Amino acid sequence: MHLLIRFPENINRAKPGYTNKNERGMMKIVTVIGARPQFVKASGVSRALSKYNGVEEIIIHTGQHFDQNMSDIFFSELDLKAPDYHLGIHGLSHGALTGRMMEQIEILLKEIKPDVVNVYGDTDSTLAAALAAAKLHIPVAHVEAGLRSFNRMMPEEINRVMTDHISDLLFTPTDTADQNLKAEGIADDKIFQVGDVMYDASLYYAEKAHATSVLMQKLNLKPKEFYLATIHRPQNTDTPDALRLICNVLDEVAKNVKVILPVHPRTRIKMQEFGISLKNVIGIEPVGYLDMIELESQSALIITDSGGVQKEAYFHRVPCVTLRSETEWVELVEHHWNIVLSPSEEIDMVSAIHHQAGVIGDNVQLYGSGKASEKVAEVLINK
Ligand code: UDP
């Protein structure tokens, strides 16, 4: 447990030109994370921050994802330091989850009195931390700001929009994200285009993953002779019709090529609830990050509704099919690395999926140079 030290003068400082050191000369950065993709996103920034003298990063884990293969394995594989605080909040409705997280985070922030609170992506943990910090007048830094699906039915979209509008430092991955923020009236001087922190992680861990992962052998897979799939978005899992349609399509695809599906806990629960089982698809437990990026890089095609996995497909130059009606990562579609295929009985999804496996996208560099995390750390410390 973190040792609590009181620095009352550090709180309620004016924004955005906050002073970045307390009287000991230490800068305190609180990072709030709680869901699988956030562990990946935070790992590089955390590593970059650890190289600075006089900077203390304090990690609060909300507990949104909590078990071994959705949380613990990421801390060990990604060399993330153990959370200083673990709130253990999960399995509630959006309102209850966000509310309880806010309550607990507020208590901690009042004790810790950080110089800045750093949040990632678009989960309820992101919004809860941003709200709690903003109301204590603590500057908020949002990594992966400016992403928009323009679909307010998605809980993630609400979280993104709200978080961006109460953040002081907005770290964006792309020009599109910058434009989205500017179109919503966010001041230029808050926006820092740094590239994509997930790209940094995939570069940093690719070699280690290739050297250490034995999952391909365990599953008897040959490079480029299988498809990898992930499904977890509520719109695809939370009604029997939607989930059954997707499982049927994947089972049909799997008649011609092996399809590996690491099954997200939400999807597993819903499959059980709706009495849906997979016939041809090889369903496995969620895998750790190293196994996942090894599977991704060796697959012939990725079929997903994940935000992060769409990008990772491109990082490994693997074609991708996104089973949604839109994507935030529009440049992947523009450059033909991804197609958006809204699940429907009306179209031949199986043919469309197999067709995409043969498409090679444009030779472009879309998400920075692999130094996004270092740039985030630099701005956090020097701004
Ligand atoms: N991931 C993983 N194991 C899995 C599935 C995903 O390590 O079994 C990783 C994946 O490589 C990516 C992140 O989890 O880095 C994406 O998380 P998720 O799809 O849950 O969330 P989203 O990106 O949609 O917010």
XYZ file of C-alpha atoms and ligand atoms in Angstrom, residues 36-37 40-41 65 69-70 74 122-123 198 230 232-233 262-264 285-290 292-293 296 304-309 312, ligand 1:
58
model
C -7.482 -4.798 -20.174
C -6.704 -2.311 -22.983
C -1.484 -2.098 -22.502
C -1.870 1.643 -23.113
C -11.279 -6.157 -14.996
C -6.161 -13.472 -17.478
C -7.937 -10.107 -17.796
C -0.831 -7.830 -18.043
C -12.893 5.198 -22.999
C -14.027 2.959 -20.149
C -0.592 0.850 -28.375
C -12.473 -11.346 -30.721
C -17.072 -8.332 -26.749
C -18.950 -5.128 -27.587
C -10.235 -16.039 -27.219
C -13.607 -15.653 -25.511
C -14.069 -12.452 -23.485
C -9.819 -18.550 -22.653
C -8.686 -14.913 -23.027
C -4.923 -14.939 -23.538
C -2.152 -12.717 -22.190
C -0.771 -9.844 -24.235
C 2.308 -11.685 -25.512
C -2.237 -12.286 -28.245
C 0.207 -10.247 -30.307
C -2.298 -11.549 -34.271
C -13.024 -8.250 -34.276
C -15.206 -5.620 -32.657
C -12.337 -4.405 -30.448
C -10.841 -0.964 -30.888
C -7.344 -2.023 -29.923
C -7.307 -5.230 -31.926
C -2.960 -4.168 -33.785
N -6.025 -8.776 -25.769
C -5.317 -9.748 -25.095
N -5.860 -10.997 -24.966
C -7.067 -11.331 -25.493
C -7.783 -10.339 -26.205
C -7.248 -9.052 -26.312
O -4.208 -9.486 -24.625
O -7.493 -12.477 -25.320
C -5.449 -7.431 -25.876
C -5.275 -6.928 -27.281
O -4.063 -7.380 -27.822
C -5.313 -5.432 -27.091
C -6.279 -5.258 -25.947
O -6.345 -6.511 -25.286
O -4.053 -4.932 -26.716
C -7.640 -4.882 -26.480
O -8.569 -4.953 -25.466
P -10.116 -5.134 -25.707
O -10.371 -5.734 -27.034
O -10.649 -5.819 -24.511
O -10.674 -3.643 -25.603
P -10.897 -2.465 -26.670
O -9.620 -2.266 -27.398
O -12.031 -2.854 -27.557
O -11.240 -1.286 -25.836
